Short mmCIF file of C-alpha atoms in Angstrom, two decimals:
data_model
loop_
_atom_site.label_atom_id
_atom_site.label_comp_id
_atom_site.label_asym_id
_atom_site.label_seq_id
_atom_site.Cartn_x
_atom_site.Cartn_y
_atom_site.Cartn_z
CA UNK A 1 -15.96 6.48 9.37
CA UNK A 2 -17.80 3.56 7.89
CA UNK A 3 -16.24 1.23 5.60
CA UNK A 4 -17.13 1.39 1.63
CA UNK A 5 -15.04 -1.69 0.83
CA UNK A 6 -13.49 -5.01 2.60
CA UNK A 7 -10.80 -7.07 1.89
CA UNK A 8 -12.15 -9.12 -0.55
CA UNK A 9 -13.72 -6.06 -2.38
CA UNK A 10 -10.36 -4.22 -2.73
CA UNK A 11 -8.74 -7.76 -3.90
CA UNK A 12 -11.41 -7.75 -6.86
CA UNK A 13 -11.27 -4.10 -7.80
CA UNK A 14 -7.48 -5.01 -7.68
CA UNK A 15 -7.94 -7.84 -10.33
CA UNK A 16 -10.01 -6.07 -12.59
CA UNK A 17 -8.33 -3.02 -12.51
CA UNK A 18 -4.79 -3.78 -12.40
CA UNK A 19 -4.63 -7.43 -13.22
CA UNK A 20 -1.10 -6.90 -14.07
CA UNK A 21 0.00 -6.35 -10.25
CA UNK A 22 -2.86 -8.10 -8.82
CA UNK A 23 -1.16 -11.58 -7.95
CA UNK A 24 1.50 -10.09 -6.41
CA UNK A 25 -0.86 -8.24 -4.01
CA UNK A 26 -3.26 -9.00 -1.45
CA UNK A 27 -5.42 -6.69 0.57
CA UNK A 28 -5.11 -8.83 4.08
CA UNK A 29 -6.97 -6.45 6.33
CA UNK A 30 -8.85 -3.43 6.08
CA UNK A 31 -10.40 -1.12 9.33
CA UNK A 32 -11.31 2.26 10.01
CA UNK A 33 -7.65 2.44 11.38
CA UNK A 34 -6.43 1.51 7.84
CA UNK A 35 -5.59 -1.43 6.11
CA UNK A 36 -2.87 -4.19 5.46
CA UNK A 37 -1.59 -5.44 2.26
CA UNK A 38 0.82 -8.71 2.00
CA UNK A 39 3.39 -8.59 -1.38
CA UNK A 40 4.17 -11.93 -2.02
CA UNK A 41 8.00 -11.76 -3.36
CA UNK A 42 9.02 -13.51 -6.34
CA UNK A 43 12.09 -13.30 -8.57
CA UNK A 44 10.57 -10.14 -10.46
CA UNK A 45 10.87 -8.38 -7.10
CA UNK A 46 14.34 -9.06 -6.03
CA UNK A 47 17.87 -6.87 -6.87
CA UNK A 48 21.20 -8.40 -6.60
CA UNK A 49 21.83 -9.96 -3.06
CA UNK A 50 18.30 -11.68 -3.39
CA UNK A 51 16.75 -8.71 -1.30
CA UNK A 52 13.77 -7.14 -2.41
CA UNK A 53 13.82 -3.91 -4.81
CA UNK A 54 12.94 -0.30 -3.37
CA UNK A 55 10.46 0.14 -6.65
CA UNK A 56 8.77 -2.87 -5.60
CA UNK A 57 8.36 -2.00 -1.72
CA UNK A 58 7.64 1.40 -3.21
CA UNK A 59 4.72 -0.13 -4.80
CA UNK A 60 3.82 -1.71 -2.05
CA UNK A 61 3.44 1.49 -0.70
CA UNK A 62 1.37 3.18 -3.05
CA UNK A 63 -1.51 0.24 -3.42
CA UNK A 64 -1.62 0.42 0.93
CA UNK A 65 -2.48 4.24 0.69
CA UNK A 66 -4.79 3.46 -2.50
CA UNK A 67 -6.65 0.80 -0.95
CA UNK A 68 -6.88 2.57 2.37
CA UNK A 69 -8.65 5.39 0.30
CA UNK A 70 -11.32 2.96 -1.57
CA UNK A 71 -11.81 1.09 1.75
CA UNK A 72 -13.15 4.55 3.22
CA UNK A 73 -14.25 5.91 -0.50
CA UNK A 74 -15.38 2.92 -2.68
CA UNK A 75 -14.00 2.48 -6.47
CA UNK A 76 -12.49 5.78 -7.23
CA UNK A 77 -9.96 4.35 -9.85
CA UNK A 78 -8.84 7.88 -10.57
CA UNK A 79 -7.28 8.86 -7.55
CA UNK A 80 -3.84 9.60 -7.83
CA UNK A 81 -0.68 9.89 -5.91
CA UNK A 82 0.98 13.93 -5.93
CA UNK A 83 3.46 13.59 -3.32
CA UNK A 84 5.72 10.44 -1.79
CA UNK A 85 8.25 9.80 0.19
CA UNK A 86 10.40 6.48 1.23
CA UNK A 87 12.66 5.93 4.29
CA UNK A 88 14.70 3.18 3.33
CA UNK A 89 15.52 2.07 6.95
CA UNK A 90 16.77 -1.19 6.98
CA UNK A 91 17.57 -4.47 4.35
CA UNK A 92 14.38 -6.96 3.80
CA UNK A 93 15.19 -10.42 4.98
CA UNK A 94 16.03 -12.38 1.87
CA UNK A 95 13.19 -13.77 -0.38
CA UNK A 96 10.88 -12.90 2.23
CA UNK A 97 6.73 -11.77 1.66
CA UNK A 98 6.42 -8.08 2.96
CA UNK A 99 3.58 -6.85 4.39
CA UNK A 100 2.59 -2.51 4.56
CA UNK A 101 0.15 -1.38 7.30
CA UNK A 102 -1.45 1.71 6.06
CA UNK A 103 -3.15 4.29 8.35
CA UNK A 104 -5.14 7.33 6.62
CA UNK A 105 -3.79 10.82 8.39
CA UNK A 106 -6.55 12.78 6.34
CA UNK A 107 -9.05 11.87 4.28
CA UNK A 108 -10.53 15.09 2.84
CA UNK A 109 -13.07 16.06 0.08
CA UNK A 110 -9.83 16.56 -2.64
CA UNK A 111 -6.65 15.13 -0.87
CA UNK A 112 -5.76 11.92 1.19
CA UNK A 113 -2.90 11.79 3.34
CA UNK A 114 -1.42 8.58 5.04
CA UNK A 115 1.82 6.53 6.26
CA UNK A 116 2.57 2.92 5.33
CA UNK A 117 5.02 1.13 7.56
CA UNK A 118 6.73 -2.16 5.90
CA UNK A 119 7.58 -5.23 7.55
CA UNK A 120 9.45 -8.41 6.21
CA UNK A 121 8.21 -11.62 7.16
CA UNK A 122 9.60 -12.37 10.81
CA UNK A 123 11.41 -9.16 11.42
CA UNK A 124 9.63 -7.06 14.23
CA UNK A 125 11.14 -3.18 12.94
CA UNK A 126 10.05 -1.48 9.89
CA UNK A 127 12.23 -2.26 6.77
CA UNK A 128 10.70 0.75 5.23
CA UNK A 129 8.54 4.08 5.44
CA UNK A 130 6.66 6.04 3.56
CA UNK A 131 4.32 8.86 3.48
CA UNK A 132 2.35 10.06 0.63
CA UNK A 133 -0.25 12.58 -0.45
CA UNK A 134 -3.25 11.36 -3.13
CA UNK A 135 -5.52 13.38 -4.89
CA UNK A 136 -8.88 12.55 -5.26
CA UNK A 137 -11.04 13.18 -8.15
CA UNK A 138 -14.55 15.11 -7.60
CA UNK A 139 -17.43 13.01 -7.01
#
């Protein structure tokens, strides 16, 4: 399927649209297998222990799938998530960026389905995993 947006189209529909999670985020690769996103961790992100919080690698989550879906889309700011799930498989190093890779399962005319796997900086296995289900708004 050919490509509606690129990285540095999702990181400005990012800034205009949600400029209040936008310089934590970075769309760092997008492909018709899916697309990458880095969170750069500050103290915001962090619980006690100085690992990084499940909401925040749960958002990191949700922005992969969404930006997977206006990579193959374009702007469709009103698509919405309607089902997630998170496997919590291992800790985060400490302090350390994490990057999702997002791959689309289905991308139909009203629902998107895909998988994010996260990674901490300079750990091969997944820290986390999730799957969720958007809906998409008619167009």
């Amino acid at each position: 399927m050919e490509l509606k947006m690129d990285g540095a189209a999702l990181n400005a529909f990012m800034a205009a649209e949600f400029p209040q999670v936008a310089a934590d985020f970075s769309v760092t690769e997008v492909s018709t297998e899916g697309v990458a996103l880095r969170l750069s961790v500050g103290e915001a992100h962090l619980r006690p222990g100085g690992t990084v919080s499940g909401p925040s690698m749960f958002a990191l989550a949700d922005l992969a799938i969404y930006c997977a879906i206006l990579s193959r889309l374009g702007p469709v700011a009103l698509a919405v998530t309607t089902n997630a799930t998170m496997d919590f498989m291992r800790k985060p190093a400490a302090r350390t960026d994490l990057t999702g890779r997002c791959r689309l399962l289905k991308l139909g005319r009203s629902l998107a389905v895909g998988d994010v796997l996260i990674y901490s900086d300079g750990v091969a296995d997944p820290v986390a995993r999730s799957s969720m289900t958007y809906a998409i708004p008619p167009r």
